[in-house]
Amino acid sequence: MQDFGTFDYVIVGAGSAGCVLANRLSADPDVSVLLLEAGGSDNYFWIHVPVGYLYCINNPRTDWLFRTEAEDGLNGRALDYPRGKVLGGCSSINGMIYMRGQSRDYDQWRQLGNTGWGWDDVLPYFLKSEDQAAVPVDEMHAEGGEWRVENPRLSWALLDAFQEAAAQEGIPKTKDFNRGDNHGCGYFHVNQRSGVRWNTARAFLKPARNRPNLKIVTHAEADRITFDGKRVTGLTFRRKGAPARVNISGELILSAGSVGSPQIMELSGIGRPDVLGAHGIETVHALPGVGENLQDHLQIRCAYRVSGVPTLNERANSLFGKAGIALEYLFKRSGPMSMAPSQLGAFAKSDPSLEFPNLQYHVQPLTLEKFGEPLHDFPAFTASVCNLRPESRGSIHIRSATPGDKPSIRPNYLSAPADRQVAVEAIRLTRRIVARPALAQFQPEEFKPGPGMESDEDLARAAGDIATTIFHPVGTAKMGSDDMAVVDNRLRVHGLAGLRVVDASVMPTITSGNTNSPVIMIAEKAADMIREDRRAGAKRAA
């Protein structure tokens, strides 16, 4: 077994959180940091070309290739569940949308007992790494940080018309979704630099990777945590399939995501005794919330044929169109190859009495049967809409005691009656927007879910047929002080010493929007807390 020696901090997962932590913790020259990543380098062409997400998702080079169990709420369908397996993690394969969520998300975290996690508390950590180039810098935005934010480098008449139609339906136009209340419709800001994807490996890891106190090891997949009583002492892992180990003098930080972090804990004997016992794993520390509280955003992909306006469907289905797309990106770094998966966004209310929007739209000038399949050969657009605050809760648990086995993922989509009702209301709101004069001029014809679906029952069933994940799993190691909480408000695992979780799994409730930048904020705040605790410990020792 290869012995990597002893480090002050070992971070498992070089994704959106892990890259930030590696940068911030190694900024102290008197500590040693080991960053372990199960995937490989991000030096892959399709990671950096924005449209390359098409070639990174479902690609074993960059994706864990997880899949959910068959879901009752999806009428028996199972879904692919992409998660980044590469330096940069999901920031290397995601939609590149810069979104903080709503102020009420974080104020709710605080109201749940998580002191220090209200909107006013977390805003400085969003600002800390922000390099804003899409809107003017003011008290809500900053420039000069590592996390680049720009406007998209394209425009579509159809998307402009959807924005106008949304305004006619009472959803105001906006140029900035990131001021605390994201109500409105406008183009998303993206994590790109001049038409190239800006992932956390490039933003945070590259500037720090030559520090002598930081060691980065790729193709290193965690097996189990080792303990002395209730204190973490080390980690065993596989480096390119060969067994390895490392000793830890300070802390082990799990940043393996909402799938990986609970899996590592369960393999190590941390979690529900019944789950562990079913696989012959001795309970080291009973913690019933591990792997529970899974939340995700489920998008309903409403689709419409149009006429008299160009869409990407026609361009992508002709050799001349494809050549033009390639040349535009080659010479200008703009056009469809610079596109995030969704370009226009809207945040709306399924019920006008709501204080904050509970729906998010991702609008695209294209349609396809399912992700990874060719675009349709007729002009059309997609208006995907998701419930921002689902009540349904699922779980992620190990299938066996073998570290390489993929876990069982059960999101329980649409299991809550309220979520089914919001899905019905979301489809009806979409129909009202599309019927407005700004879009009616293009004679839109609904083909998903289909104009024959009218009753609540029909629309709820149709949502189960056409909805898919928007890749935002959170909550499986939630922060809090109740019986199902896994970490405290400083992200330390309850009842254990030397173990923290820093990733989307600690969110007690899902944020109202895309989750990548909130994870970066969590890592920024965690890095400060870890450094503070280390200094406090040194003072006590002195």
Coordinates of C-alpha atoms in Angstrom, one line a residue:
M1 CA 0.0 0.0 0.0
Q2 CA 1.4 3.4 -1.0
D3 CA 1.8 5.7 2.0
F4 CA 1.3 9.4 1.3
G5 CA 2.5 10.4 4.8
T6 CA 0.7 13.0 7.0
F7 CA -1.1 16.1 6.0
D8 CA -2.8 18.8 8.1
Y9 CA -5.8 18.8 5.7
V10 CA -7.0 16.2 3.3
I11 CA -9.7 17.3 0.9
V12 CA -11.7 14.6 -0.9
G13 CA -13.0 15.9 -4.3
A14 CA -11.5 18.6 -6.5
G15 CA -14.8 19.9 -7.6
S16 CA -16.5 23.3 -7.1
A17 CA -15.9 23.3 -3.4
G18 CA -12.6 21.3 -3.3
C19 CA -10.7 23.6 -5.6
V20 CA -11.7 26.7 -3.6
L21 CA -10.7 25.0 -0.3
A22 CA -7.4 23.9 -1.7
N23 CA -6.6 27.5 -2.8
R24 CA -7.7 29.1 0.5
L25 CA -6.2 26.6 2.9
S26 CA -2.9 26.4 1.2
A27 CA -2.6 30.2 1.3
D28 CA -1.3 29.6 4.8
P29 CA 2.3 28.4 4.2
D30 CA 2.6 26.6 7.6
V31 CA -0.1 24.0 6.8
S32 CA 0.1 21.1 4.4
V33 CA -2.9 20.3 2.1
L34 CA -3.6 17.1 0.1
L35 CA -6.3 17.3 -2.6
L36 CA -7.6 14.0 -3.9
E37 CA -9.7 13.8 -7.1
A38 CA -11.2 10.6 -8.4
G39 CA -11.1 11.8 -12.0
G40 CA -8.3 13.1 -14.1
S41 CA -7.0 16.5 -15.4
D42 CA -9.3 19.0 -17.0
N43 CA -7.1 19.3 -20.0
Y44 CA -9.8 18.1 -22.3
F45 CA -10.9 20.2 -25.3
W46 CA -14.6 19.8 -24.7
I47 CA -14.5 21.0 -21.1
H48 CA -13.4 24.4 -22.2
V49 CA -15.6 25.0 -25.3
P50 CA -19.0 25.9 -23.7
V51 CA -21.1 23.6 -25.9
G52 CA -18.7 20.8 -25.0
Y53 CA -21.0 19.8 -22.1
L54 CA -22.7 17.7 -24.7
Y55 CA -19.5 15.6 -24.9
C56 CA -18.7 15.6 -21.2
I57 CA -21.9 14.4 -19.8
N58 CA -22.3 10.6 -20.2
N59 CA -18.6 10.5 -20.9
P60 CA -16.7 8.3 -18.5
R61 CA -13.7 10.6 -18.8
T62 CA -15.6 13.4 -17.1
D63 CA -18.8 12.0 -15.6
W64 CA -19.4 9.4 -12.8
L65 CA -22.3 8.0 -14.9
F66 CA -24.7 7.7 -12.0
R67 CA -28.3 6.8 -12.6
T68 CA -31.4 7.1 -10.4
E69 CA -33.7 4.2 -9.5
A70 CA -37.0 4.0 -11.4
E71 CA -39.2 6.8 -10.0
D72 CA -42.9 6.4 -9.3
G73 CA -43.3 10.2 -9.8
L74 CA -41.8 9.9 -13.3
N75 CA -44.1 7.1 -14.2
G76 CA -41.5 4.4 -13.8
R77 CA -38.7 6.2 -15.6
A78 CA -35.0 6.3 -14.3
L79 CA -32.8 9.3 -15.1
D80 CA -29.1 9.7 -15.8
Y81 CA -27.6 11.7 -13.0
P82 CA -24.5 13.4 -14.2
R83 CA -21.8 14.4 -11.7
G84 CA -18.3 15.7 -12.6
K85 CA -15.5 13.3 -12.3
V86 CA -12.6 15.5 -13.3
L87 CA -10.6 18.5 -11.9
G88 CA -13.2 21.2 -11.4
G89 CA -16.0 18.6 -10.8
C90 CA -19.4 19.7 -11.9
S91 CA -18.1 23.2 -12.8
S92 CA -16.3 21.4 -15.7
I93 CA -19.5 19.9 -17.2
N94 CA -22.4 22.1 -16.0
G95 CA -24.4 24.8 -17.6
M96 CA -22.1 27.6 -16.5
I97 CA -25.0 29.8 -15.1
Y98 CA -24.0 32.2 -12.4
M99 CA -26.8 32.2 -9.9
R100 CA -26.8 32.9 -6.2
G101 CA -30.5 32.1 -5.4
Q102 CA -32.7 34.3 -3.3
S103 CA -32.0 36.1 0.0
R104 CA -34.9 34.2 1.6
D105 CA -33.0 30.9 0.9
Y106 CA -30.2 31.8 3.3
D107 CA -32.4 33.6 5.8
Q108 CA -34.4 30.4 6.0
W109 CA -31.1 28.5 6.8
R110 CA -30.5 30.9 9.6
Q111 CA -34.1 30.6 10.9
L112 CA -33.6 26.8 11.0
G113 CA -30.9 27.5 13.6
N114 CA -27.8 27.8 11.4
T115 CA -26.3 31.0 12.9
G116 CA -24.1 32.8 10.4
W117 CA -25.8 31.6 7.3
G118 CA -28.3 34.4 6.6
W119 CA -28.2 36.5 3.4
D120 CA -26.3 39.3 5.0
D121 CA -23.8 36.7 6.3
V122 CA -23.2 34.9 3.0
L123 CA -23.2 37.9 0.6
P124 CA -19.6 38.8 1.4
Y125 CA -18.5 35.3 0.5
F126 CA -20.2 35.6 -2.9
L127 CA -18.4 38.9 -3.4
K128 CA -15.1 37.6 -2.2
S129 CA -14.4 35.5 -5.4
E130 CA -16.6 37.3 -7.9
D131 CA -15.1 38.9 -11.0
Q132 CA -18.2 40.6 -12.4
A133 CA -18.1 41.8 -16.0
A134 CA -21.8 41.4 -16.9
V135 CA -23.3 44.3 -14.9
P136 CA -21.9 47.4 -13.1
V137 CA -20.1 46.8 -9.9
D138 CA -21.9 48.1 -6.8
E139 CA -22.7 46.9 -3.2
M140 CA -24.1 43.7 -4.7
H141 CA -21.2 42.8 -7.1
A142 CA -17.4 42.8 -7.1
E143 CA -14.6 42.5 -9.6
G144 CA -11.1 41.2 -9.4
G145 CA -11.9 37.8 -7.8
E146 CA -11.3 34.4 -9.3
W147 CA -14.8 33.5 -10.4
R148 CA -15.4 35.2 -13.7
V149 CA -18.9 36.3 -14.7
E150 CA -19.8 37.6 -18.1
N151 CA -22.8 38.1 -20.4
P152 CA -23.5 35.4 -23.0
R153 CA -22.0 36.0 -26.4
L154 CA -25.1 35.5 -28.6
S155 CA -28.6 36.6 -29.2
W156 CA -31.8 35.1 -30.6
A157 CA -34.8 36.9 -31.8
L158 CA -37.0 34.1 -30.5
L159 CA -35.5 34.5 -27.0
D160 CA -36.0 38.2 -27.1
A161 CA -39.7 37.5 -28.0
F162 CA -40.1 35.1 -25.1
Q163 CA -38.7 37.8 -22.8
E164 CA -41.3 40.3 -24.2
A165 CA -44.1 37.7 -23.8
A166 CA -43.1 37.1 -20.2
A167 CA -43.3 40.9 -19.6
Q168 CA -46.8 40.9 -21.1
E169 CA -47.7 38.1 -18.6
G170 CA -46.4 40.3 -15.7
I171 CA -42.9 38.9 -15.3
P172 CA -40.6 42.0 -15.6
K173 CA -37.5 42.3 -17.7
T174 CA -34.3 42.1 -15.7
K175 CA -30.5 42.2 -16.4
D176 CA -29.5 40.8 -13.1
F177 CA -30.8 37.8 -11.2
N178 CA -28.3 38.1 -8.4
R179 CA -29.5 40.9 -6.1
G180 CA -31.5 38.8 -3.6
D181 CA -34.8 38.7 -5.3
N182 CA -34.5 37.1 -8.8
H183 CA -38.0 37.9 -10.0
G184 CA -37.9 38.7 -13.7
C185 CA -36.9 37.5 -17.2
G186 CA -33.6 38.0 -18.9
Y187 CA -30.4 36.4 -20.2
F188 CA -28.4 34.4 -17.7
H189 CA -24.9 35.5 -16.7
V190 CA -22.3 32.8 -17.3
N191 CA -19.1 31.6 -15.9
Q192 CA -17.0 32.2 -19.0
R193 CA -14.0 34.3 -20.0
S194 CA -14.3 35.5 -23.6
G195 CA -16.4 32.6 -24.7
V196 CA -14.4 29.9 -22.9
R197 CA -15.8 27.9 -19.9
W198 CA -14.4 29.2 -16.6
N199 CA -14.3 26.2 -14.2
T200 CA -13.0 26.1 -10.6
A201 CA -9.9 24.2 -11.6
R202 CA -8.8 27.1 -13.8
A203 CA -10.1 29.8 -11.5
F204 CA -8.9 28.6 -8.1
L205 CA -6.6 25.6 -8.5
K206 CA -4.3 26.7 -11.3
P207 CA -3.1 29.8 -9.4
A208 CA -2.3 27.7 -6.3
R209 CA -1.1 24.4 -7.8
N210 CA 2.6 25.2 -7.6
R211 CA 2.6 26.0 -3.9
P212 CA 5.0 23.7 -2.1
N213 CA 2.5 22.9 0.7
L214 CA -0.3 21.8 -1.7
K215 CA -0.2 18.3 -3.3
I216 CA -2.8 17.4 -5.9
V217 CA -3.4 13.7 -6.7
T218 CA -5.8 12.7 -9.5
H219 CA -7.3 9.3 -10.2
A220 CA -7.5 8.8 -6.4
E221 CA -10.9 7.4 -5.3
A222 CA -11.7 7.4 -1.6
D223 CA -12.4 4.1 0.2
R224 CA -12.8 4.5 3.9
I225 CA -12.0 6.9 6.8
T226 CA -9.9 5.6 9.6
F227 CA -10.6 6.5 13.3
D228 CA -9.1 6.5 16.7
G229 CA -12.3 6.4 18.7
K230 CA -14.3 9.3 17.4
R231 CA -11.4 11.2 15.9
V232 CA -10.5 10.9 12.3
T233 CA -6.9 9.8 11.8
G234 CA -6.6 9.0 8.1
L235 CA -8.1 7.8 4.8
T236 CA -7.6 4.8 2.6
F237 CA -8.1 5.3 -1.1
R238 CA -7.2 3.8 -4.5
R239 CA -4.7 5.6 -6.7
K240 CA -5.2 4.3 -10.2
G241 CA -6.6 1.2 -8.7
A242 CA -3.7 0.5 -6.3
P243 CA -4.3 0.8 -2.5
A244 CA -3.0 3.9 -0.8
R245 CA -3.4 5.7 2.5
V246 CA -2.8 9.1 4.2
N247 CA -2.6 10.2 7.8
I248 CA -4.3 13.3 8.9
S249 CA -3.1 15.5 11.7
G250 CA -5.8 18.2 11.3
E251 CA -9.0 17.6 9.4
L252 CA -10.5 15.5 6.6
I253 CA -12.8 17.5 4.5
L254 CA -15.4 15.7 2.3
S255 CA -16.1 17.7 -0.8
A256 CA -17.3 14.8 -2.9
G257 CA -20.8 16.2 -3.5
S258 CA -24.3 15.2 -2.6
V259 CA -23.7 11.7 -4.0
G260 CA -20.1 11.0 -3.0
S261 CA -19.9 12.5 0.5
P262 CA -22.7 10.4 2.1
Q263 CA -21.4 7.4 0.3
I264 CA -17.9 7.8 1.8
M265 CA -19.4 8.3 5.3
E266 CA -21.5 5.2 5.0
L267 CA -18.6 3.0 3.7
S268 CA -16.7 4.3 6.8
G269 CA -19.4 3.3 9.3
I270 CA -21.1 6.7 9.7
G271 CA -24.8 6.8 9.1
R272 CA -28.0 4.8 9.7
P273 CA -27.2 1.6 11.6
D274 CA -29.9 -0.3 9.6
V275 CA -28.4 0.8 6.2
L276 CA -24.9 0.0 7.4
G277 CA -25.8 -3.4 8.9
A278 CA -27.6 -4.5 5.8
H279 CA -24.2 -4.4 4.0
G280 CA -22.2 -5.9 6.9
I281 CA -20.6 -2.5 7.9
E282 CA -20.0 -2.0 11.6
T283 CA -21.5 1.3 12.9
V284 CA -18.7 3.6 14.0
H285 CA -21.0 6.5 14.6
A286 CA -24.8 6.4 14.3
L287 CA -26.0 9.5 12.3
P288 CA -29.5 8.9 10.8
G289 CA -29.4 11.9 8.5
V290 CA -26.6 10.6 6.3
G291 CA -27.9 10.2 2.8
E292 CA -31.4 11.5 3.6
N293 CA -33.0 14.8 2.8
L294 CA -32.1 14.6 -0.9
Q295 CA -33.6 17.5 -2.9
D296 CA -33.3 18.4 -6.6
H297 CA -34.8 20.7 -9.2
L298 CA -37.0 18.8 -11.7
Q299 CA -37.5 20.6 -15.0
I300 CA -40.6 20.1 -17.1
R301 CA -39.5 20.4 -20.7
C302 CA -42.4 22.2 -22.5
A303 CA -41.7 22.4 -26.2
Y304 CA -43.3 24.3 -29.1
R305 CA -43.0 24.3 -32.9
V306 CA -42.7 27.8 -34.4
S307 CA -42.6 29.4 -37.8
G308 CA -41.1 32.6 -39.2
V309 CA -38.2 32.8 -36.8
P310 CA -34.8 31.0 -36.8
T311 CA -33.9 28.4 -34.2
L312 CA -30.9 26.3 -33.6
N313 CA -32.7 23.2 -34.9
E314 CA -32.3 24.3 -38.5
R315 CA -28.7 25.5 -38.2
A316 CA -27.6 22.3 -36.5
N317 CA -29.2 20.1 -39.1
S318 CA -27.4 21.5 -42.2
L319 CA -23.8 21.2 -43.2
F320 CA -23.7 24.9 -44.1
G321 CA -25.2 25.8 -40.7
K322 CA -22.7 23.7 -38.8
A323 CA -19.8 25.2 -40.7
G324 CA -21.0 28.7 -39.9
I325 CA -21.3 27.8 -36.2
A326 CA -17.8 26.5 -36.1
L327 CA -16.3 29.4 -37.9
E328 CA -18.1 31.9 -35.7
Y329 CA -16.6 30.3 -32.6
L330 CA -13.2 29.9 -34.2
F331 CA -12.9 33.6 -35.1
K332 CA -15.1 35.3 -32.5
R333 CA -15.6 32.9 -29.6
S334 CA -19.3 33.6 -30.0
G335 CA -22.4 32.0 -31.4
P336 CA -23.9 28.6 -30.6
M337 CA -20.6 26.9 -29.6
S338 CA -20.3 29.6 -26.8
M339 CA -23.8 28.8 -25.6
A340 CA -24.6 27.6 -22.1
P341 CA -27.2 24.8 -22.3
S342 CA -29.8 27.5 -21.5
Q343 CA -29.6 31.2 -22.4
L344 CA -32.7 33.0 -21.3
G345 CA -34.0 32.6 -17.8
A346 CA -37.1 33.7 -15.9
F347 CA -38.2 33.5 -12.3
A348 CA -41.9 33.6 -11.8
K349 CA -44.6 32.7 -9.3
S350 CA -47.1 29.9 -9.7
D351 CA -49.3 31.7 -7.2
P352 CA -49.3 35.6 -7.3
S353 CA -49.6 35.7 -3.5
L354 CA -46.1 34.3 -3.0
E355 CA -43.5 36.7 -1.8
F356 CA -40.7 35.3 -3.9
P357 CA -40.7 33.4 -7.2
N358 CA -41.0 29.6 -6.9
L359 CA -40.5 28.8 -10.6
Q360 CA -37.4 29.0 -12.8
Y361 CA -37.4 28.8 -16.5
H362 CA -34.5 27.8 -18.8
V363 CA -35.5 28.8 -22.3
Q364 CA -33.6 27.5 -25.3
P365 CA -34.0 28.1 -29.1
L366 CA -33.9 24.3 -29.7
T367 CA -35.7 21.1 -29.0
L368 CA -34.7 17.4 -28.8
E369 CA -36.3 14.2 -27.5
K370 CA -33.8 13.8 -24.7
F371 CA -30.4 15.0 -23.7
G372 CA -27.6 13.7 -26.1
E373 CA -30.0 13.0 -29.0
P374 CA -30.0 15.1 -32.2
L375 CA -32.0 18.2 -32.4
H376 CA -35.4 18.1 -34.1
D377 CA -35.4 18.9 -37.8
F378 CA -38.1 21.5 -37.5
P379 CA -38.0 25.0 -35.9
A380 CA -39.0 24.9 -32.3
F381 CA -38.0 26.1 -28.8
T382 CA -38.0 24.6 -25.3
A383 CA -39.3 26.4 -22.2
S384 CA -38.2 24.2 -19.3
V385 CA -39.7 25.1 -15.9
C386 CA -38.8 23.8 -12.5
N387 CA -40.2 24.1 -9.0
L388 CA -37.5 26.0 -7.1
R389 CA -38.6 24.7 -3.6
P390 CA -39.8 21.1 -3.9
E391 CA -41.3 19.5 -0.9
S392 CA -40.4 16.0 -2.1
R393 CA -37.4 14.4 -0.3
G394 CA -35.3 11.5 -1.4
S395 CA -32.2 9.6 -0.4
I396 CA -28.8 8.3 -1.5
H397 CA -27.4 5.2 0.1
I398 CA -24.8 2.6 -0.6
R399 CA -25.7 -0.6 -2.5
S400 CA -22.9 -2.6 -0.9
A401 CA -19.7 -2.4 1.2
T402 CA -17.6 -2.2 -2.0
P403 CA -16.3 1.4 -2.5
G404 CA -16.4 1.2 -6.4
D405 CA -20.1 0.3 -6.5
K406 CA -22.4 3.1 -7.4
P407 CA -25.0 4.1 -4.7
S408 CA -28.7 3.9 -4.9
I409 CA -30.2 7.3 -5.8
R410 CA -33.9 7.8 -5.1
P411 CA -34.9 11.5 -5.5
N412 CA -38.7 10.7 -5.1
Y413 CA -39.6 13.4 -7.6
L414 CA -43.2 14.6 -7.5
S415 CA -43.9 12.4 -4.5
A416 CA -45.3 15.4 -2.5
P417 CA -48.9 16.4 -3.6
A418 CA -47.8 20.1 -3.5
D419 CA -45.1 19.4 -6.0
R420 CA -47.5 17.8 -8.4
Q421 CA -49.8 20.9 -8.1
V422 CA -46.9 23.3 -8.8
A423 CA -46.0 21.2 -11.8
V424 CA -49.6 21.7 -13.1
E425 CA -49.5 25.4 -12.5
A426 CA -46.1 25.7 -14.1
I427 CA -47.4 24.2 -17.4
R428 CA -50.4 26.4 -17.4
L429 CA -48.2 29.5 -16.8
T430 CA -46.0 28.5 -19.7
R431 CA -49.0 28.2 -21.9
R432 CA -50.1 31.7 -21.0
I433 CA -46.7 33.2 -21.7
V434 CA -46.5 31.5 -25.1
A435 CA -50.0 32.7 -26.0
R436 CA -49.0 36.4 -25.5
P437 CA -48.7 38.6 -28.6
A438 CA -44.9 38.7 -28.6
L439 CA -44.7 35.0 -29.3
A440 CA -48.1 34.4 -30.9
Q441 CA -46.7 36.1 -34.0
F442 CA -44.6 32.9 -34.5
Q443 CA -47.6 30.6 -34.4
P444 CA -46.3 28.4 -31.6
E445 CA -47.8 24.9 -31.5
E446 CA -47.3 22.9 -28.3
F447 CA -46.1 19.3 -28.7
K448 CA -44.8 18.7 -25.2
P449 CA -46.7 17.9 -23.1
G450 CA -49.4 18.3 -25.8
P451 CA -52.5 20.4 -26.3
G452 CA -54.8 17.5 -25.4
M453 CA -53.6 17.6 -21.8
E454 CA -56.0 19.9 -19.9
S455 CA -57.0 18.5 -16.5
D456 CA -54.9 18.6 -13.4
E457 CA -54.6 14.9 -13.4
D458 CA -53.5 14.8 -17.1
L459 CA -50.9 17.5 -16.6
A460 CA -49.4 16.0 -13.5
R461 CA -49.1 12.7 -15.3
A462 CA -47.6 14.4 -18.3
A463 CA -45.1 16.2 -16.1
G464 CA -43.9 12.8 -14.9
D465 CA -43.5 11.7 -18.6
I466 CA -41.4 14.7 -19.8
A467 CA -39.6 16.1 -16.7
T468 CA -35.9 15.5 -16.0
T469 CA -33.3 16.5 -13.5
I470 CA -31.6 19.9 -13.8
F471 CA -28.6 18.4 -12.0
H472 CA -28.9 20.2 -8.6
P473 CA -28.8 17.4 -5.9
V474 CA -28.4 18.8 -2.4
G475 CA -29.1 18.1 1.2
T476 CA -27.8 14.6 1.9
A477 CA -25.5 15.8 4.8
K478 CA -27.6 18.7 5.9
M479 CA -26.5 21.4 8.3
G480 CA -28.5 21.9 11.5
S481 CA -29.1 20.8 15.0
D482 CA -32.1 18.5 14.7
D483 CA -32.0 14.7 14.8
M484 CA -31.5 14.4 11.1
A485 CA -28.7 17.0 10.8
V486 CA -25.3 15.7 9.8
V487 CA -23.1 18.8 10.3
D488 CA -23.3 21.8 12.6
N489 CA -23.2 25.4 11.4
R490 CA -19.4 25.2 11.1
L491 CA -19.9 22.2 8.8
R492 CA -18.3 19.8 11.4
V493 CA -19.9 16.3 11.4
H494 CA -21.9 15.9 14.6
G495 CA -20.2 13.7 17.2
L496 CA -16.9 13.3 15.4
A497 CA -13.6 15.2 15.6
G498 CA -11.5 16.1 12.5
L499 CA -14.3 15.6 9.9
R500 CA -16.2 18.3 8.0
V501 CA -18.4 18.2 4.9
V502 CA -18.1 21.1 2.5
D503 CA -20.3 20.8 -0.6
A504 CA -23.9 21.0 -1.8
S505 CA -24.9 18.1 0.6
V506 CA -24.8 20.5 3.6
M507 CA -27.6 22.6 2.3
P508 CA -30.6 22.1 4.6
T509 CA -32.9 23.3 1.9
I510 CA -32.2 23.8 -1.8
T511 CA -31.4 27.3 -3.1
S512 CA -33.8 29.0 -5.5
G513 CA -31.7 28.6 -8.7
N514 CA -28.6 27.0 -10.0
T515 CA -26.5 25.6 -7.3
N516 CA -22.9 25.8 -8.4
S517 CA -22.0 29.3 -7.2
P518 CA -23.7 28.8 -3.8
V519 CA -21.4 25.8 -3.4
I520 CA -18.4 28.1 -4.1
M521 CA -19.8 30.5 -1.5
I522 CA -20.1 27.6 1.0
A523 CA -16.5 26.7 0.4
E524 CA -15.3 30.3 0.8
K525 CA -17.1 30.5 4.2
A526 CA -15.9 27.1 5.2
A527 CA -12.3 28.0 4.5
D528 CA -12.5 31.0 6.8
M529 CA -14.1 28.8 9.6
I530 CA -11.5 26.1 9.2
R531 CA -8.6 28.6 9.5
E532 CA -10.3 30.3 12.5
D533 CA -10.7 27.0 14.3
R534 CA -7.1 26.1 13.6
R535 CA -5.9 29.4 15.1
A536 CA -8.2 29.0 18.1
G537 CA -6.9 25.5 18.7
A538 CA -3.3 26.7 18.5
K539 CA -4.1 29.4 21.1
R540 CA -5.6 26.8 23.5
A541 CA -2.6 24.5 23.0
A542 CA -0.3 27.4 23.9

